[in-house]
């Protein structure tokens, strides 16, 4: 008669089987609440995602399902909306009049490691783009939700995903090869244990997207993610346009570095704003000045694990940081032509 949270961190092939088993054992109903937290991947294409949802929703209601994308539990990712909507200075310039382009990068140093079986079936587009990358994009590009609650947030995310335009010719894919980095020899993807010698699964994807809304018309969004890259670094860089005119003759607008706002998602969590400043001294010399804030230094604490927050929210019944089914399906639809 109490509350039950079932957390399905099991092979994806048995998500629905487990849920149906819970249903058959009459564990899907209780006098208290029953919730189902489900790990990613949420399907491997639109049809399988739809089928998974159909089977889960045969056992429980949509508002009982907590579909995980652990990026949404990261402090720095949650902070994007505070940054945009709790400050007066950014939202007025958050549009195509002032922003030149946006770059979203999730670079990993690790290779495929011990997850060959899963990864080689999936590839990076499914593993990182369908979920984490598109979620980061949605947070940067969405309109302000009417309220900071799950329904309003999900509605706005769904709207912006509807406006994303992604053409296969604007996507490149790659696969890491063997090489020597800093004197250390690293295996190529096809040499990794469990990967077929002729595997064509991608370990790197870069894409240029457009968002067809009045706010973003003409602003390219560059997304890239890969395994076994030079360093581990996830960041969102918002590149502003140059100033319209320069009063600092003979410097022209082109001589002044445009502003750059960077959300450092990990590992050095923080936010940085690059501005132009006068170099100290008698001459008029401009220089770049990076206003760089580290969350660790500012808050005197390490950011908590994403899962601490996510599992707590499951228990509290807050679905804001989870994925609604329509958002998952929209993400798969976007990638379908490339897959
Ligand atoms: C997972 C992917 O969702 O995210 C992995 O399946 C990836 O392939 C991982 O390595 C990255 O997560 P994080 O939190 O280490 O950036």
GROMACS .gro file of C-alpha atoms and ligand atoms in nm:
model
  355
    1UNK     CA    1   0.000   0.000   0.000
    2UNK     CA    2   0.303   0.229   0.000
    3UNK     CA    3   0.478   0.426  -0.272
    4UNK     CA    4   0.686   0.241  -0.527
    5UNK     CA    5   0.955   0.364  -0.759
    6UNK     CA    6   1.085   0.104  -1.003
    7UNK     CA    7   1.410   0.207  -1.167
    8UNK     CA    8   1.475   0.017  -1.489
    9UNK     CA    9   1.848   0.025  -1.545
   10UNK     CA   10   1.840  -0.298  -1.743
   11UNK     CA   11   1.912  -0.392  -2.105
   12UNK     CA   12   1.675  -0.194  -2.329
   13UNK     CA   13   1.537  -0.513  -2.481
   14UNK     CA   14   1.368  -0.594  -2.150
   15UNK     CA   15   1.226  -0.251  -2.049
   16UNK     CA   16   0.881  -0.343  -2.170
   17UNK     CA   17   0.911  -0.703  -2.050
   18UNK     CA   18   0.993  -0.585  -1.697
   19UNK     CA   19   0.710  -0.331  -1.702
   20UNK     CA   20   0.463  -0.594  -1.822
   21UNK     CA   21   0.593  -0.830  -1.552
   22UNK     CA   22   0.527  -0.566  -1.289
   23UNK     CA   23   0.179  -0.526  -1.428
   24UNK     CA   24   0.115  -0.901  -1.428
   25UNK     CA   25   0.236  -0.923  -1.066
   26UNK     CA   26  -0.005  -0.643  -0.974
   27UNK     CA   27   0.280  -0.419  -0.871
   28UNK     CA   28   0.180  -0.138  -1.106
   29UNK     CA   29  -0.101  -0.028  -0.876
   30UNK     CA   30  -0.087   0.070  -0.515
   31UNK     CA   31  -0.275   0.282  -0.264
   32UNK     CA   32   0.028   0.510  -0.283
   33UNK     CA   33   0.201   0.614  -0.604
   34UNK     CA   34   0.379   0.389  -0.851
   35UNK     CA   35   0.645   0.531  -1.081
   36UNK     CA   36   0.866   0.381  -1.345
   37UNK     CA   37   1.206   0.540  -1.411
   38UNK     CA   38   1.340   0.417  -1.744
   39UNK     CA   39   1.699   0.457  -1.859
   40UNK     CA   40   1.796   0.549  -2.211
   41UNK     CA   41   1.803   0.442  -2.490
   42UNK     CA   42   1.435   0.509  -2.547
   43UNK     CA   43   1.405   0.299  -2.860
   44UNK     CA   44   1.653   0.289  -3.148
   45UNK     CA   45   1.434   0.467  -3.401
   46UNK     CA   46   1.091   0.625  -3.420
   47UNK     CA   47   0.901   0.299  -3.466
   48UNK     CA   48   1.073   0.117  -3.178
   49UNK     CA   49   1.037   0.420  -2.947
   50UNK     CA   50   0.668   0.432  -3.029
   51UNK     CA   51   0.629   0.060  -2.965
   52UNK     CA   52   0.816   0.082  -2.634
   53UNK     CA   53   0.589   0.367  -2.524
   54UNK     CA   54   0.281   0.173  -2.629
   55UNK     CA   55   0.384  -0.124  -2.414
   56UNK     CA   56   0.482   0.087  -2.112
   57UNK     CA   57   0.163   0.289  -2.132
   58UNK     CA   58  -0.035  -0.031  -2.134
   59UNK     CA   59   0.086  -0.084  -1.778
   60UNK     CA   60   0.111   0.271  -1.639
   61UNK     CA   61   0.005   0.625  -1.735
   62UNK     CA   62   0.240   0.870  -1.909
   63UNK     CA   63   0.271   1.079  -1.591
   64UNK     CA   64   0.404   0.774  -1.407
   65UNK     CA   65   0.691   0.726  -1.652
   66UNK     CA   66   1.021   0.903  -1.580
   67UNK     CA   67   1.236   0.871  -1.893
   68UNK     CA   68   1.594   0.950  -1.808
   69UNK     CA   69   1.835   1.172  -1.997
   70UNK     CA   70   2.104   1.216  -1.734
   71UNK     CA   71   2.233   1.537  -1.897
   72UNK     CA   72   1.920   1.711  -1.771
   73UNK     CA   73   2.026   1.633  -1.414
   74UNK     CA   74   2.362   1.807  -1.450
   75UNK     CA   75   2.379   2.133  -1.256
   76UNK     CA   76   2.530   2.323  -1.547
   77UNK     CA   77   2.257   2.206  -1.781
   78UNK     CA   78   1.984   2.305  -1.536
   79UNK     CA   79   2.151   2.641  -1.505
   80UNK     CA   80   2.092   2.731  -1.871
   81UNK     CA   81   1.731   2.826  -1.805
   82UNK     CA   82   1.815   3.024  -1.487
   83UNK     CA   83   2.079   3.207  -1.683
   84UNK     CA   84   1.845   3.290  -1.968
   85UNK     CA   85   1.526   3.368  -1.782
   86UNK     CA   86   1.630   3.488  -1.433
   87UNK     CA   87   1.854   3.766  -1.567
   88UNK     CA   88   1.741   4.075  -1.752
   89UNK     CA   89   2.055   4.118  -1.963
   90UNK     CA   90   2.062   3.807  -2.181
   91UNK     CA   91   1.711   3.747  -2.310
   92UNK     CA   92   1.686   4.076  -2.507
   93UNK     CA   93   1.993   3.978  -2.713
   94UNK     CA   94   1.909   3.608  -2.737
   95UNK     CA   95   1.808   3.617  -3.102
   96UNK     CA   96   1.924   3.645  -3.461
   97UNK     CA   97   1.977   4.022  -3.438
   98UNK     CA   98   2.265   3.973  -3.196
   99UNK     CA   99   2.369   3.609  -3.215
  100UNK     CA  100   2.583   3.493  -3.505
  101UNK     CA  101   2.585   3.119  -3.433
  102UNK     CA  102   2.578   2.864  -3.152
  103UNK     CA  103   2.813   2.570  -3.106
  104UNK     CA  104   2.727   2.275  -2.885
  105UNK     CA  105   3.013   2.035  -2.822
  106UNK     CA  106   3.021   1.716  -2.621
  107UNK     CA  107   3.369   1.573  -2.661
  108UNK     CA  108   3.478   1.258  -2.484
  109UNK     CA  109   3.827   1.124  -2.443
  110UNK     CA  110   3.715   0.772  -2.371
  111UNK     CA  111   3.672   0.525  -2.652
  112UNK     CA  112   3.394   0.273  -2.663
  113UNK     CA  113   3.544   0.083  -2.368
  114UNK     CA  114   3.347  -0.218  -2.253
  115UNK     CA  115   3.022  -0.113  -2.414
  116UNK     CA  116   3.103  -0.242  -2.762
  117UNK     CA  117   2.796  -0.464  -2.784
  118UNK     CA  118   2.559  -0.175  -2.725
  119UNK     CA  119   2.753   0.103  -2.893
  120UNK     CA  120   2.827  -0.072  -3.220
  121UNK     CA  121   2.456  -0.133  -3.270
  122UNK     CA  122   2.372   0.224  -3.183
  123UNK     CA  123   2.646   0.454  -3.314
  124UNK     CA  124   2.698   0.806  -3.190
  125UNK     CA  125   2.398   0.963  -3.355
  126UNK     CA  126   2.165   0.744  -3.152
  127UNK     CA  127   2.385   0.739  -2.843
  128UNK     CA  128   2.441   1.114  -2.800
  129UNK     CA  129   2.246   1.321  -3.054
  130UNK     CA  130   1.897   1.183  -3.019
  131UNK     CA  131   1.900   1.263  -2.649
  132UNK     CA  132   2.173   1.475  -2.487
  133UNK     CA  133   2.262   1.696  -2.783
  134UNK     CA  134   1.905   1.775  -2.884
  135UNK     CA  135   1.813   1.842  -2.521
  136UNK     CA  136   2.097   2.093  -2.489
  137UNK     CA  137   1.984   2.253  -2.812
  138UNK     CA  138   1.627   2.276  -2.686
  139UNK     CA  139   1.732   2.447  -2.362
  140UNK     CA  140   1.936   2.707  -2.548
  141UNK     CA  141   1.679   2.774  -2.818
  142UNK     CA  142   1.335   2.729  -2.659
  143UNK     CA  143   1.100   3.016  -2.584
  144UNK     CA  144   1.029   3.105  -2.221
  145UNK     CA  145   0.782   2.860  -2.069
  146UNK     CA  146   0.478   3.021  -1.906
  147UNK     CA  147   0.573   2.851  -1.580
  148UNK     CA  148   0.872   2.658  -1.455
  149UNK     CA  149   0.688   2.330  -1.439
  150UNK     CA  150   0.709   2.002  -1.625
  151UNK     CA  151   0.417   2.056  -1.864
  152UNK     CA  152   0.516   2.408  -1.969
  153UNK     CA  153   0.882   2.311  -2.007
  154UNK     CA  154   0.799   2.005  -2.213
  155UNK     CA  155   0.556   2.202  -2.430
  156UNK     CA  156   0.821   2.461  -2.517
  157UNK     CA  157   1.084   2.196  -2.585
  158UNK     CA  158   0.842   2.017  -2.814
  159UNK     CA  159   0.771   2.343  -2.998
  160UNK     CA  160   1.133   2.423  -3.064
  161UNK     CA  161   1.207   2.068  -3.179
  162UNK     CA  162   0.923   2.105  -3.429
  163UNK     CA  163   1.107   2.403  -3.575
  164UNK     CA  164   1.448   2.234  -3.608
  165UNK     CA  165   1.560   2.175  -3.967
  166UNK     CA  166   1.831   1.916  -4.020
  167UNK     CA  167   1.933   1.809  -4.367
  168UNK     CA  168   2.141   1.494  -4.422
  169UNK     CA  169   2.387   1.695  -4.633
  170UNK     CA  170   2.462   1.911  -4.328
  171UNK     CA  171   2.584   1.614  -4.126
  172UNK     CA  172   2.926   1.449  -4.123
  173UNK     CA  173   3.010   1.125  -3.949
  174UNK     CA  174   3.345   0.971  -3.862
  175UNK     CA  175   3.504   0.683  -3.681
  176UNK     CA  176   3.820   0.698  -3.472
  177UNK     CA  177   4.128   0.525  -3.608
  178UNK     CA  178   4.438   0.398  -3.433
  179UNK     CA  179   4.695   0.661  -3.347
  180UNK     CA  180   4.955   0.782  -3.104
  181UNK     CA  181   4.860   1.061  -2.866
  182UNK     CA  182   5.123   1.202  -2.630
  183UNK     CA  183   5.343   0.897  -2.688
  184UNK     CA  184   5.061   0.656  -2.604
  185UNK     CA  185   4.932   0.425  -2.873
  186UNK     CA  186   4.553   0.410  -2.881
  187UNK     CA  187   4.348   0.146  -3.057
  188UNK     CA  188   4.126   0.232  -3.346
  189UNK     CA  189   3.753   0.175  -3.311
  190UNK     CA  190   3.762  -0.139  -3.525
  191UNK     CA  191   4.040  -0.282  -3.306
  192UNK     CA  192   3.835  -0.249  -2.989
  193UNK     CA  193   3.718  -0.569  -2.830
  194UNK     CA  194   3.378  -0.673  -2.958
  195UNK     CA  195   3.377  -0.442  -3.264
  196UNK     CA  196   3.359  -0.601  -3.607
  197UNK     CA  197   3.663  -0.539  -3.829
  198UNK     CA  198   3.441  -0.381  -4.094
  199UNK     CA  199   3.206  -0.190  -3.860
  200UNK     CA  200   3.072   0.132  -4.011
  201UNK     CA  201   2.922   0.267  -3.688
  202UNK     CA  202   3.005   0.631  -3.635
  203UNK     CA  203   3.192   0.750  -3.327
  204UNK     CA  204   3.181   1.117  -3.428
  205UNK     CA  205   2.906   1.336  -3.565
  206UNK     CA  206   2.902   1.703  -3.653
  207UNK     CA  207   2.587   1.870  -3.780
  208UNK     CA  208   2.461   2.211  -3.880
  209UNK     CA  209   2.099   2.276  -3.787
  210UNK     CA  210   1.863   2.561  -3.845
  211UNK     CA  211   1.568   2.662  -3.630
  212UNK     CA  212   1.280   2.799  -3.826
  213UNK     CA  213   1.137   3.051  -3.578
  214UNK     CA  214   1.140   3.431  -3.584
  215UNK     CA  215   1.397   3.428  -3.303
  216UNK     CA  216   1.647   3.205  -3.480
  217UNK     CA  217   1.598   3.254  -3.851
  218UNK     CA  218   1.942   3.260  -4.015
  219UNK     CA  219   2.136   3.150  -3.706
  220UNK     CA  220   2.323   2.821  -3.759
  221UNK     CA  221   2.355   2.580  -3.469
  222UNK     CA  222   2.661   2.358  -3.491
  223UNK     CA  223   2.643   2.039  -3.289
  224UNK     CA  224   2.929   1.794  -3.256
  225UNK     CA  225   3.009   1.502  -3.038
  226UNK     CA  226   3.258   1.221  -3.050
  227UNK     CA  227   3.446   0.953  -2.865
  228UNK     CA  228   3.822   0.939  -2.830
  229UNK     CA  229   3.875   1.308  -2.897
  230UNK     CA  230   4.169   1.514  -2.777
  231UNK     CA  231   4.008   1.610  -2.447
  232UNK     CA  232   3.690   1.568  -2.247
  233UNK     CA  233   3.494   1.886  -2.277
  234UNK     CA  234   3.128   1.970  -2.303
  235UNK     CA  235   3.033   2.326  -2.370
  236UNK     CA  236   2.780   2.551  -2.533
  237UNK     CA  237   2.931   2.853  -2.702
  238UNK     CA  238   2.703   3.139  -2.802
  239UNK     CA  239   2.889   3.357  -3.051
  240UNK     CA  240   2.759   3.712  -3.085
  241UNK     CA  241   2.779   3.933  -3.392
  242UNK     CA  242   3.043   4.206  -3.411
  243UNK     CA  243   2.950   4.557  -3.300
  244UNK     CA  244   2.771   4.744  -3.580
  245UNK     CA  245   3.022   5.031  -3.590
  246UNK     CA  246   3.346   5.119  -3.420
  247UNK     CA  247   3.416   5.459  -3.266
  248UNK     CA  248   3.771   5.343  -3.193
  249UNK     CA  249   3.932   5.452  -3.520
  250UNK     CA  250   4.135   5.316  -3.689
  251UNK     CA  251   3.988   4.993  -3.547
  252UNK     CA  252   3.694   4.869  -3.750
  253UNK     CA  253   3.423   4.640  -3.614
  254UNK     CA  254   3.617   4.351  -3.769
  255UNK     CA  255   3.917   4.433  -3.549
  256UNK     CA  256   3.712   4.384  -3.233
  257UNK     CA  257   3.660   4.025  -3.125
  258UNK     CA  258   3.287   3.956  -3.103
  259UNK     CA  259   3.151   3.858  -2.762
  260UNK     CA  260   3.141   3.491  -2.680
  261UNK     CA  261   2.937   3.338  -2.401
  262UNK     CA  262   3.038   2.987  -2.301
  263UNK     CA  263   2.850   2.750  -2.075
  264UNK     CA  264   3.111   2.507  -1.950
  265UNK     CA  265   2.900   2.199  -1.892
  266UNK     CA  266   3.191   1.979  -1.782
  267UNK     CA  267   3.450   1.905  -1.657
  268UNK     CA  268   3.537   2.261  -1.542
  269UNK     CA  269   3.181   2.363  -1.467
  270UNK     CA  270   3.113   2.731  -1.504
  271UNK     CA  271   3.026   3.011  -1.738
  272UNK     CA  272   3.249   3.257  -1.920
  273UNK     CA  273   3.184   3.576  -2.114
  274UNK     CA  274   3.449   3.710  -2.344
  275UNK     CA  275   3.437   4.088  -2.380
  276UNK     CA  276   3.657   4.358  -2.528
  277UNK     CA  277   3.848   4.575  -2.284
  278UNK     CA  278   4.116   4.840  -2.284
  279UNK     CA  279   4.462   4.714  -2.216
  280UNK     CA  280   4.610   4.918  -1.929
  281UNK     CA  281   4.851   5.185  -2.055
  282UNK     CA  282   4.864   5.520  -2.232
  283UNK     CA  283   4.779   5.386  -2.579
  284UNK     CA  284   4.437   5.281  -2.696
  285UNK     CA  285   4.484   4.906  -2.718
  286UNK     CA  286   4.195   4.665  -2.709
  287UNK     CA  287   4.222   4.314  -2.577
  288UNK     CA  288   4.001   4.017  -2.503
  289UNK     CA  289   3.898   3.987  -2.141
  290UNK     CA  290   3.744   3.662  -2.027
  291UNK     CA  291   3.501   3.692  -1.737
  292UNK     CA  292   3.525   3.335  -1.626
  293UNK     CA  293   3.332   3.197  -1.330
  294UNK     CA  294   3.395   2.850  -1.196
  295UNK     CA  295   3.102   2.694  -1.012
  296UNK     CA  296   3.341   2.515  -0.777
  297UNK     CA  297   3.501   2.841  -0.672
  298UNK     CA  298   3.179   3.042  -0.665
  299UNK     CA  299   2.973   2.793  -0.469
  300UNK     CA  300   3.258   2.622  -0.279
  301UNK     CA  301   3.126   2.283  -0.369
  302UNK     CA  302   3.152   2.018  -0.636
  303UNK     CA  303   2.841   1.984  -0.848
  304UNK     CA  304   2.638   1.684  -0.732
  305UNK     CA  305   2.602   1.375  -0.950
  306UNK     CA  306   2.322   1.416  -1.203
  307UNK     CA  307   2.158   1.098  -1.077
  308UNK     CA  308   2.128   1.227  -0.721
  309UNK     CA  309   1.893   1.493  -0.847
  310UNK     CA  310   1.711   1.272  -1.096
  311UNK     CA  311   1.631   0.994  -0.850
  312UNK     CA  312   1.523   1.250  -0.591
  313UNK     CA  313   1.289   1.411  -0.846
  314UNK     CA  314   1.137   1.071  -0.924
  315UNK     CA  315   1.057   1.033  -0.556
  316UNK     CA  316   0.923   1.389  -0.533
  317UNK     CA  317   0.712   1.342  -0.847
  318UNK     CA  318   0.867   1.621  -1.054
  319UNK     CA  319   0.896   1.527  -1.421
  320UNK     CA  320   1.059   1.852  -1.536
  321UNK     CA  321   1.400   1.694  -1.588
  322UNK     CA  322   1.263   1.386  -1.765
  323UNK     CA  323   1.159   1.325  -2.123
  324UNK     CA  324   0.800   1.325  -2.233
  325UNK     CA  325   0.714   1.070  -2.499
  326UNK     CA  326   0.631   1.322  -2.773
  327UNK     CA  327   0.974   1.484  -2.729
  328UNK     CA  328   1.148   1.151  -2.774
  329UNK     CA  329   0.948   1.081  -3.087
  330UNK     CA  330   1.017   1.426  -3.232
  331UNK     CA  331   1.389   1.371  -3.175
  332UNK     CA  332   1.380   1.039  -3.354
  333UNK     CA  333   1.183   1.191  -3.644
  334UNK     CA  334   1.448   1.459  -3.683
  335UNK     CA  335   1.725   1.201  -3.711
  336UNK     CA  336   1.533   0.954  -3.929
  337UNK     CA  337   1.663   1.084  -4.264
  338UNK     CA  338   2.021   1.056  -4.143
  339UNK     CA  339   1.980   0.717  -3.981
  340LIG     C1  340   2.572   0.819  -2.218
  340LIG     C2  341   2.622   0.756  -2.343
  340LIG     O1  342   2.435   0.851  -2.230
  340LIG     O2  343   2.644   0.939  -2.192
  340LIG     C3  344   2.771   0.729  -2.332
  340LIG     O3  345   2.554   0.634  -2.365
  340LIG     C4  346   2.844   0.856  -2.295
  340LIG     O4  347   2.822   0.677  -2.454
  340LIG     C5  348   2.782   0.919  -2.172
  340LIG     O5  349   2.981   0.822  -2.269
  340LIG     C6  350   2.845   1.053  -2.141
  340LIG     O6  351   2.798   1.098  -2.017
  340LIG     P1  352   2.883   1.198  -1.930
  340LIG     O7  353   2.794   1.230  -1.816
  340LIG     O8  354   3.008   1.124  -1.891
  340LIG     O9  355   2.913   1.315  -2.017
   0.00000   0.00000   0.00000
